[in-house]
CSV table of C-alpha atoms in Angstrom, one decimal:
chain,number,residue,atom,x,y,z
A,1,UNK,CA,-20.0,12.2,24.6
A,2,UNK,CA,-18.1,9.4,22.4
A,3,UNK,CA,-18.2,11.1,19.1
A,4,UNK,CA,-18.0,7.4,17.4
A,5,UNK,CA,-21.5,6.6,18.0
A,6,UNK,CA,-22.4,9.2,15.4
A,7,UNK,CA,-22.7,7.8,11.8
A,8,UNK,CA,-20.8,10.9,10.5
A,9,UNK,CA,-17.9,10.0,12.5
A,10,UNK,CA,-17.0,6.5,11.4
A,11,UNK,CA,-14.9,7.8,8.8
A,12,UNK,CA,-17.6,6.0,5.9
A,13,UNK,CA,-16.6,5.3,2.6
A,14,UNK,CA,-18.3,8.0,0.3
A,15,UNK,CA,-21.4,5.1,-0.7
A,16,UNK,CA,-22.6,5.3,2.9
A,17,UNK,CA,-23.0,9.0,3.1
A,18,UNK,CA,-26.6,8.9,2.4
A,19,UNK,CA,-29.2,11.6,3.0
A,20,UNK,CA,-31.0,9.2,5.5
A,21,UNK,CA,-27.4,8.8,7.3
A,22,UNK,CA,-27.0,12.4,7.6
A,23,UNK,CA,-30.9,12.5,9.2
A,24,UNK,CA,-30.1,9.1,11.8
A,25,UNK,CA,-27.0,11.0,12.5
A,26,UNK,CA,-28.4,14.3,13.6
A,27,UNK,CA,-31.1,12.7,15.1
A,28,UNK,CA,-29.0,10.7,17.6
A,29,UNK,CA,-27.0,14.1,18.7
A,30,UNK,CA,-30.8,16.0,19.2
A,31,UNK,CA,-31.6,12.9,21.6
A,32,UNK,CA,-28.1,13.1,23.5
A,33,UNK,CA,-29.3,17.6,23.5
A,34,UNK,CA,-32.2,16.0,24.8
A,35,UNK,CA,-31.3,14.2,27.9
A,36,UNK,CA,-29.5,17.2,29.7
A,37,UNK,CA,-26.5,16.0,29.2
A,38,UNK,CA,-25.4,18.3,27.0
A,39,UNK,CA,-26.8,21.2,28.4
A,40,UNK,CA,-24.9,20.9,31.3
A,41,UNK,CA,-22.1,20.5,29.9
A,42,UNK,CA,-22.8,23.4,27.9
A,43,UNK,CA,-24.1,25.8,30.9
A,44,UNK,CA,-20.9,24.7,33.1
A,45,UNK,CA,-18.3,26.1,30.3
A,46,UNK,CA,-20.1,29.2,30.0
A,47,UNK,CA,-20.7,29.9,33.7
A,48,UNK,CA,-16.5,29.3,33.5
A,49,UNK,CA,-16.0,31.8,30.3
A,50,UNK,CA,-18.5,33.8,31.5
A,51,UNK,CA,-16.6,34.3,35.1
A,52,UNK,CA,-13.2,34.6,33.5
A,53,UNK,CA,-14.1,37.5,31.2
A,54,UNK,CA,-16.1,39.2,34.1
A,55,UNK,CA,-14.6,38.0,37.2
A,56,UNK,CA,-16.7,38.8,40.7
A,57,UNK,CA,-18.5,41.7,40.8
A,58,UNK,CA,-17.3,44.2,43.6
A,59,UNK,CA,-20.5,44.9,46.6
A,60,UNK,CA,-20.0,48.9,46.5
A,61,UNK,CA,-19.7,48.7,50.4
A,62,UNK,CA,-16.0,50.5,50.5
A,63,UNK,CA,-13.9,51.9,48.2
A,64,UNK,CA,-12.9,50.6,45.2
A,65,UNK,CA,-9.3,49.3,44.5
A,66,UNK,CA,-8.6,48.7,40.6
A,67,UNK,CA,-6.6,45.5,39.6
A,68,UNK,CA,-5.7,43.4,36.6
A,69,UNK,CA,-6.2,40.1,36.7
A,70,UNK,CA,-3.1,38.1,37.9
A,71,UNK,CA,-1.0,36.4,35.5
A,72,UNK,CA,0.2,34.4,38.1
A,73,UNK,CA,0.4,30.5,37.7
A,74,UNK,CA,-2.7,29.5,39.6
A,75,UNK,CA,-3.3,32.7,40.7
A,76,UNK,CA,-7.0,32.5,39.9
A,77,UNK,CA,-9.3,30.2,40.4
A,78,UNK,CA,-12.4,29.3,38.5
A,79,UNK,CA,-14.8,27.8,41.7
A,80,UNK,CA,-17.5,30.0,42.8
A,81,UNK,CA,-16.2,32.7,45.1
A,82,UNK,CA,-17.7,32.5,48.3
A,83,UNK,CA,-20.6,35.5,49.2
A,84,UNK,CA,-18.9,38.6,50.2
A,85,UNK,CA,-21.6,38.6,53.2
A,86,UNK,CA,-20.3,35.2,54.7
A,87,UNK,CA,-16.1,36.6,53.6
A,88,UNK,CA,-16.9,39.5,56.0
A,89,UNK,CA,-18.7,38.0,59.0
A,90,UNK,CA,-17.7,34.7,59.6
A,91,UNK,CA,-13.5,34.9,60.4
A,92,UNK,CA,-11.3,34.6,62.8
A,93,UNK,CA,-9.7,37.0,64.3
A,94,UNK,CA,-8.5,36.8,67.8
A,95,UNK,CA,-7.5,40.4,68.6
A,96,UNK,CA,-11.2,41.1,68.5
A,97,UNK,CA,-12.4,38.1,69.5
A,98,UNK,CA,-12.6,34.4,69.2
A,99,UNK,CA,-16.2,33.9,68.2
A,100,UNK,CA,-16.7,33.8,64.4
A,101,UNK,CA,-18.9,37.1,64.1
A,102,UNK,CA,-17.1,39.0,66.6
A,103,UNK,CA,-14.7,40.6,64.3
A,104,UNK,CA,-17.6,42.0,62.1
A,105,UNK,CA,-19.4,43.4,65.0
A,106,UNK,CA,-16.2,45.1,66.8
A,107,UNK,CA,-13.8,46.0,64.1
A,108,UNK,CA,-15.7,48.8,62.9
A,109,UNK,CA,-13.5,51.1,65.6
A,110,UNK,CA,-9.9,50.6,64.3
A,111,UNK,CA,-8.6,52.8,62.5
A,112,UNK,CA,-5.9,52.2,59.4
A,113,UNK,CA,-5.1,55.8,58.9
A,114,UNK,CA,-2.6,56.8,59.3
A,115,UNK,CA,-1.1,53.4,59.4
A,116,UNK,CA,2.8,52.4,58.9
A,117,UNK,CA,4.5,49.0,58.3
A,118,UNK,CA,8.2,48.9,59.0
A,119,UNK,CA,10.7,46.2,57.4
A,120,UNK,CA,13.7,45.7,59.0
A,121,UNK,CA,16.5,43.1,60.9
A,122,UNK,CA,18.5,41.1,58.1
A,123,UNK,CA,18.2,43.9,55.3
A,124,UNK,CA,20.3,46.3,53.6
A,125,UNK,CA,17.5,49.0,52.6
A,126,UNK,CA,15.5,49.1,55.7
A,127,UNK,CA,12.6,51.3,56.0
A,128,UNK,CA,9.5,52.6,57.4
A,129,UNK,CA,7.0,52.5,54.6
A,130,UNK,CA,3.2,54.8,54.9
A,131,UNK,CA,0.4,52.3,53.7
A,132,UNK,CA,-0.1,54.8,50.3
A,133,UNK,CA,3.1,54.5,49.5
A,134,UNK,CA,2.7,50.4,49.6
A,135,UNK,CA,-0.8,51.0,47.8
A,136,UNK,CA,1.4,52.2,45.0
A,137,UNK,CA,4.5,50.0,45.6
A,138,UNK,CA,3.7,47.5,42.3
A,139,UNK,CA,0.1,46.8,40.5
A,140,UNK,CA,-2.3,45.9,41.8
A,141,UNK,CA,-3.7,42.3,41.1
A,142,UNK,CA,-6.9,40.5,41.7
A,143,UNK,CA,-6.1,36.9,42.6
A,144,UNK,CA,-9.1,34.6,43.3
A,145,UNK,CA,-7.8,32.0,45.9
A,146,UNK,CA,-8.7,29.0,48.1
A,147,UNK,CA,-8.9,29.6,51.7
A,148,UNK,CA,-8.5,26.3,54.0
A,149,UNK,CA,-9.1,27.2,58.1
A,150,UNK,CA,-7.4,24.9,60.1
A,151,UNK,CA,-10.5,23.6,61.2
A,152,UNK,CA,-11.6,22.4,58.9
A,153,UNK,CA,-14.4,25.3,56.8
A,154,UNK,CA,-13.0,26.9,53.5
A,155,UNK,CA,-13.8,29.7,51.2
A,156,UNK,CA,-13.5,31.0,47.7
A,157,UNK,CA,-12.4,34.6,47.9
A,158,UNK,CA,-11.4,37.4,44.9
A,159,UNK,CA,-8.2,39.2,46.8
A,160,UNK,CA,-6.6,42.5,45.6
A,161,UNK,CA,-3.2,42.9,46.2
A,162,UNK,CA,0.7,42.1,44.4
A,163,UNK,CA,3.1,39.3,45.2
A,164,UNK,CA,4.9,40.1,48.7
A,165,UNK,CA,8.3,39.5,46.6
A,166,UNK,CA,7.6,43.1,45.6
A,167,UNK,CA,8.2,44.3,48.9
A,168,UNK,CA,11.5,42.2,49.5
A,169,UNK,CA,13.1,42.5,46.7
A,170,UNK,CA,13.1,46.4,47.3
A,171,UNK,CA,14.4,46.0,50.9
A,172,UNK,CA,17.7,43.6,49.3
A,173,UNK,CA,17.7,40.7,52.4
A,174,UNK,CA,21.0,40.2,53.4
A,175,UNK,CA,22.4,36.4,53.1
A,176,UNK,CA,21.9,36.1,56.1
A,177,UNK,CA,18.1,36.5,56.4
A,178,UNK,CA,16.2,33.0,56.4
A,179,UNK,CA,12.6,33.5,57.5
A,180,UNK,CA,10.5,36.6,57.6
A,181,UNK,CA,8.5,37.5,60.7
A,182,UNK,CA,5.4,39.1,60.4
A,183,UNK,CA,4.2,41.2,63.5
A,184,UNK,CA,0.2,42.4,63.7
A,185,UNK,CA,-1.7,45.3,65.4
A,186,UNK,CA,-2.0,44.6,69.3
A,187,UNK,CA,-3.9,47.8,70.5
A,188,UNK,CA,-6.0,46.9,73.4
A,189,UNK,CA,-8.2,50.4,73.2
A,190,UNK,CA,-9.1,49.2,69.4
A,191,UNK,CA,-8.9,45.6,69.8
A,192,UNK,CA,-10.6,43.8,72.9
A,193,UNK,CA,-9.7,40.6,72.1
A,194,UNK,CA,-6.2,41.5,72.9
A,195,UNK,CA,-7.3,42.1,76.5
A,196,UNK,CA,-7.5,38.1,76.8
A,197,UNK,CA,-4.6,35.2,76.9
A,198,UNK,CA,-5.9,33.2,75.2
A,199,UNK,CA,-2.4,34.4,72.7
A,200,UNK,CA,0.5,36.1,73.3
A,201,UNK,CA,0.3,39.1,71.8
A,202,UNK,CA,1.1,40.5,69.3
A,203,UNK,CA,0.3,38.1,67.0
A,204,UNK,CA,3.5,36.8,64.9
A,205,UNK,CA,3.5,34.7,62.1
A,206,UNK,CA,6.6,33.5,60.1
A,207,UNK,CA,7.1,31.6,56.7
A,208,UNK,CA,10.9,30.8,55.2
A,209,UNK,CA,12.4,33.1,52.7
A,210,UNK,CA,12.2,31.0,50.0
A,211,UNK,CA,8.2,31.1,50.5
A,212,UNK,CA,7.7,34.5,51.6
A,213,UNK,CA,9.1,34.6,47.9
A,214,UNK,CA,6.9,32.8,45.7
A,215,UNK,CA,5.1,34.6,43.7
A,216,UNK,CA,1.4,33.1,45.0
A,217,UNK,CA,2.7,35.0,48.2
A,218,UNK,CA,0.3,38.3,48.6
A,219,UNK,CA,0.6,41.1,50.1
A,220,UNK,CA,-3.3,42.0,50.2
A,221,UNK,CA,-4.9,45.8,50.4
A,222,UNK,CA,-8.8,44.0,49.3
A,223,UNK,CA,-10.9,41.7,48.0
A,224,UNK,CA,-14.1,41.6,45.9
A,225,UNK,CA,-12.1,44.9,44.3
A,226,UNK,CA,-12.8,46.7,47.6
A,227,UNK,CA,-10.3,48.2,50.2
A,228,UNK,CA,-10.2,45.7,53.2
A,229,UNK,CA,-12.9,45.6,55.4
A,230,UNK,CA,-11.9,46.0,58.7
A,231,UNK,CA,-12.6,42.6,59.7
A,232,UNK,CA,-10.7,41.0,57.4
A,233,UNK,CA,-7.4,42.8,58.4
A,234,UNK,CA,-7.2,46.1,56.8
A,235,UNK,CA,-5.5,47.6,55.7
A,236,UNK,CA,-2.8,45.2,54.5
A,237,UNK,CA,-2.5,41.4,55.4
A,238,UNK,CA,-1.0,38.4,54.1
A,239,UNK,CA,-2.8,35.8,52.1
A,240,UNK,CA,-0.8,32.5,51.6
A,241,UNK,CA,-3.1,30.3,50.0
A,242,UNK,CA,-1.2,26.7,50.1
A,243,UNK,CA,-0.9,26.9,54.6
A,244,UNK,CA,-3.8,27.0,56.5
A,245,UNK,CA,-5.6,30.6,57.4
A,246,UNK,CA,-4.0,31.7,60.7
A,247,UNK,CA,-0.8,31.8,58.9
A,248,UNK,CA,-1.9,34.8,56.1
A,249,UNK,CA,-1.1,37.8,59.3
A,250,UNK,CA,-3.6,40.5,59.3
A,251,UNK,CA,-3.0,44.4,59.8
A,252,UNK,CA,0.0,43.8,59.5
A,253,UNK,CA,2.6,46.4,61.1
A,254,UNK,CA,6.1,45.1,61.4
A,255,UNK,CA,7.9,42.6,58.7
A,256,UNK,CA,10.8,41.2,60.2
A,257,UNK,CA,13.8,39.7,58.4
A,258,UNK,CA,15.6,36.8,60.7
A,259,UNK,CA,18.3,34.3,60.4
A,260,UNK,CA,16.5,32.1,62.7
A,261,UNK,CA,12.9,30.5,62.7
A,262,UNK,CA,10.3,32.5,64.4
A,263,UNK,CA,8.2,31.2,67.1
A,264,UNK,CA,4.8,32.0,66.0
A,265,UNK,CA,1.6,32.5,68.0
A,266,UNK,CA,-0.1,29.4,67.3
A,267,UNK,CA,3.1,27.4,67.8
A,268,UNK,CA,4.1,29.0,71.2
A,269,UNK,CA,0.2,28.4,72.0
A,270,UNK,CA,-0.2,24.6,71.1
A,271,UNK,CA,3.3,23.5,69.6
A,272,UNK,CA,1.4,19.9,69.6
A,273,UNK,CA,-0.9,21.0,67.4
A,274,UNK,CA,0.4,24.2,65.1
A,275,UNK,CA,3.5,23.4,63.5
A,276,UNK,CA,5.6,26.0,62.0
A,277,UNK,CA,4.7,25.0,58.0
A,278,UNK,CA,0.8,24.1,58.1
A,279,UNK,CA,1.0,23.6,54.9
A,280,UNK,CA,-2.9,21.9,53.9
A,281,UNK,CA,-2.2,18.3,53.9
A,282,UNK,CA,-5.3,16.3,53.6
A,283,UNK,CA,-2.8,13.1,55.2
A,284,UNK,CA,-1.3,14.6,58.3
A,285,UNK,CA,-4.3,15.0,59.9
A,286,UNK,CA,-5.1,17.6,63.3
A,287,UNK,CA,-4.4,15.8,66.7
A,288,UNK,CA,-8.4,16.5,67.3
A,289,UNK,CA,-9.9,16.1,63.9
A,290,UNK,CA,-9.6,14.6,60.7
A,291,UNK,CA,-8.3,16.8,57.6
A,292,UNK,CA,-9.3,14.6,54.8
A,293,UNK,CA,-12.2,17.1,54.1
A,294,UNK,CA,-13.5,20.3,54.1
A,295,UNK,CA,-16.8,22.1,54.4
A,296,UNK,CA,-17.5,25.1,51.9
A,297,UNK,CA,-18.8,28.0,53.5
A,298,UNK,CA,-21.9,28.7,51.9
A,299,UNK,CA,-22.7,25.0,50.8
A,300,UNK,CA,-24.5,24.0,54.0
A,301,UNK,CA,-27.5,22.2,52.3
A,302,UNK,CA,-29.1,19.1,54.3
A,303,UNK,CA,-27.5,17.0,51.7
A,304,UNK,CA,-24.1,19.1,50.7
A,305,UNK,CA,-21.4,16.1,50.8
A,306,UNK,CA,-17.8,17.7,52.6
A,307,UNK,CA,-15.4,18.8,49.2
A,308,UNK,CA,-12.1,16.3,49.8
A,309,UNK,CA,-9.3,18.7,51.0
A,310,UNK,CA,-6.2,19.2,48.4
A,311,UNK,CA,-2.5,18.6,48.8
A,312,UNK,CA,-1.2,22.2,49.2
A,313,UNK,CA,-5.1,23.5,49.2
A,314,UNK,CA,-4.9,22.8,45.2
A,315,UNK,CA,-1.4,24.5,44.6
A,316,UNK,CA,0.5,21.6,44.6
A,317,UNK,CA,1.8,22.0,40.9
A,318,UNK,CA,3.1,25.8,41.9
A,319,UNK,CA,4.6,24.7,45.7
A,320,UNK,CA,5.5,21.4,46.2
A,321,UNK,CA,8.8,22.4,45.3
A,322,UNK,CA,9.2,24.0,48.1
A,323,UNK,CA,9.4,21.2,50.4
A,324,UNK,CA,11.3,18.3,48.5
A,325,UNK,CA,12.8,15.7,50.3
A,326,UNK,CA,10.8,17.4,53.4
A,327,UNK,CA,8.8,15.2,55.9
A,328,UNK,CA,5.6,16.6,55.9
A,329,UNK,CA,4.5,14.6,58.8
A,330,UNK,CA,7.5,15.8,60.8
A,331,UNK,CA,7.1,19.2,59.5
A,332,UNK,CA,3.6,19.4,59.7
């Protein structure tokens, strides 16, 4: 709305302030109410106040896991979080298989108690920590964060968890630590995808200190205010929310700290086509498809245009940073 067209606005001299200029004034503003405009407007910031105060409510199919909403810079998001339905049975997740609803229908068997993570290699406090003792490690933090699959389908989803620096800074990395490895669950009785080649197993994934650091970095026990569904990598995963999905490890069970740049399974699979970063980049685009744009889970109307993908999946402004003076086509 351009507030000058209203006669109330114009800064008049006190002569023109007439009763029937007060009437023409408010008449104009009911017509502008009237065309919709307005209400929009007006529904679209409440939908946005109205999510804020109350965030997503949680499905009551698991546990709950109580958080604060994060403080964190870009740490939550205002778009629509994507149904918990379509978070928990569309995903990827080789070690039970490699179609999309596989890990919904065949994670139901694994087991995450008891469950250990150990942290170890370039550290001077190395340990083997029991999954309740990480539950209580820090706060716990509801983050609502983009997701962007490498190929090209992204989500909206409400994580519970705290910043991995939590962990590290606990452990003390020596100065000689660089990258942290993270090493997944391979259990072929509990996981039949790991029964295939189509990965070396088990699955490792690797980011530089410096971003293992950031503080958008999560260490994730849940989302929608739930404990992890199976699927989804209970009971403690990775979410980095500027690189492309395959890089956030799930069930995680070994975190590694290493002077030296880990080969990761995607980049020992197809080094052509995974590089070691992944960072979302809308310009450097997949040797077999196009990452310009993105298709929302959950907006798959006959008419629903692809959403435009986002430097850094949107976190440009906390990460970019990270990578100055990089060449983000050479390390893609």
């Amino acid at each position: 709305m351009h507030l000058r067209k209203f006669r109330h606005y114009e800064h008049p001299v006190a002569s023109e302030i007439t009763p029937q200029a007060v009437y023409e004034s408010r008449r104009d503003w009911l017509r502008w109410m009237a065309t919709g405009a307005a209400g929009a407007a007006l529904a679209a910031w409440a939908r946005r106040e109205a999510f804020a105060q109350a965030g997503p409510s949680r499905p009551g199919k698991l546990p709950p896991l109580d958080a604060v909403r994060s403080a964190v810079p870009g740490a939550v998001t205002v778009e629509k979080p994507t149904a918990y339905q379509d978070v928990t049975t569309y995903n990827n997740f080789y070690e039970f298989g490699t179609d999309k609803s596989d890990p919904a229908r065949l994670a139901g068997a694994l087991k995450t108690r008891p469950w250990t993570v150990a942290v170890e290699g370039e550290v001077r406090k190395p340990k083997v920590y029991d999954i309740e003792e990480l539950l209580k490690l820090a706060p716990m933090e509801e983050r609502i964060y983009r997701l962007r699959c490498v190929e090209g389908w992204s989500m909206v989803i409400p994580w519970v968890g705290y910043s991995l620096a939590e962990l590290i800074r606990r452990v003390e990395p020596t100065g000689n630590a660089k990258y942290v490895e993270f090493h997944t669950l391979a259990d072929k009785a509990q996981m039949p995808g790991v029964r295939s080649s189509v990965l070396l197993w088990p699955y490792v994934e690797g980011l530089r200190l410096d971003e293992a650091m950031h503080p958008l970095t999560l260490l994730a026990f849940g989302l929608y205010g739930e404990v992890l569904p199976n699927q989804n990598g209970a009971p403690v995963r990775l979410v980095v929310p500027w690189k492309y999905g395959f890089k956030s490890a799930k069930s995680i069970v070994r975190v590694r700290f290493v002077e030296k740049q880990p080969t990761t399974a995607w980049s020992a699979a197809a080094p052509h086509e995974y590089g070691f970063y992944s960072n979302v980049n809308p310009k450097v685009d997949h040797p077999r498809w196009s990452q310009a744009t993105e298709r929302r889970i959950g907006e798959d109307g006959l008419f629903q245009r692809k959403r435009p993908t986002q430097m850094f999946n949107g976190y440009e402004a906390q990460v970019a940073h990270l990578y100055a003076g990089m060449d983000l086509t050479k390390f893609y």
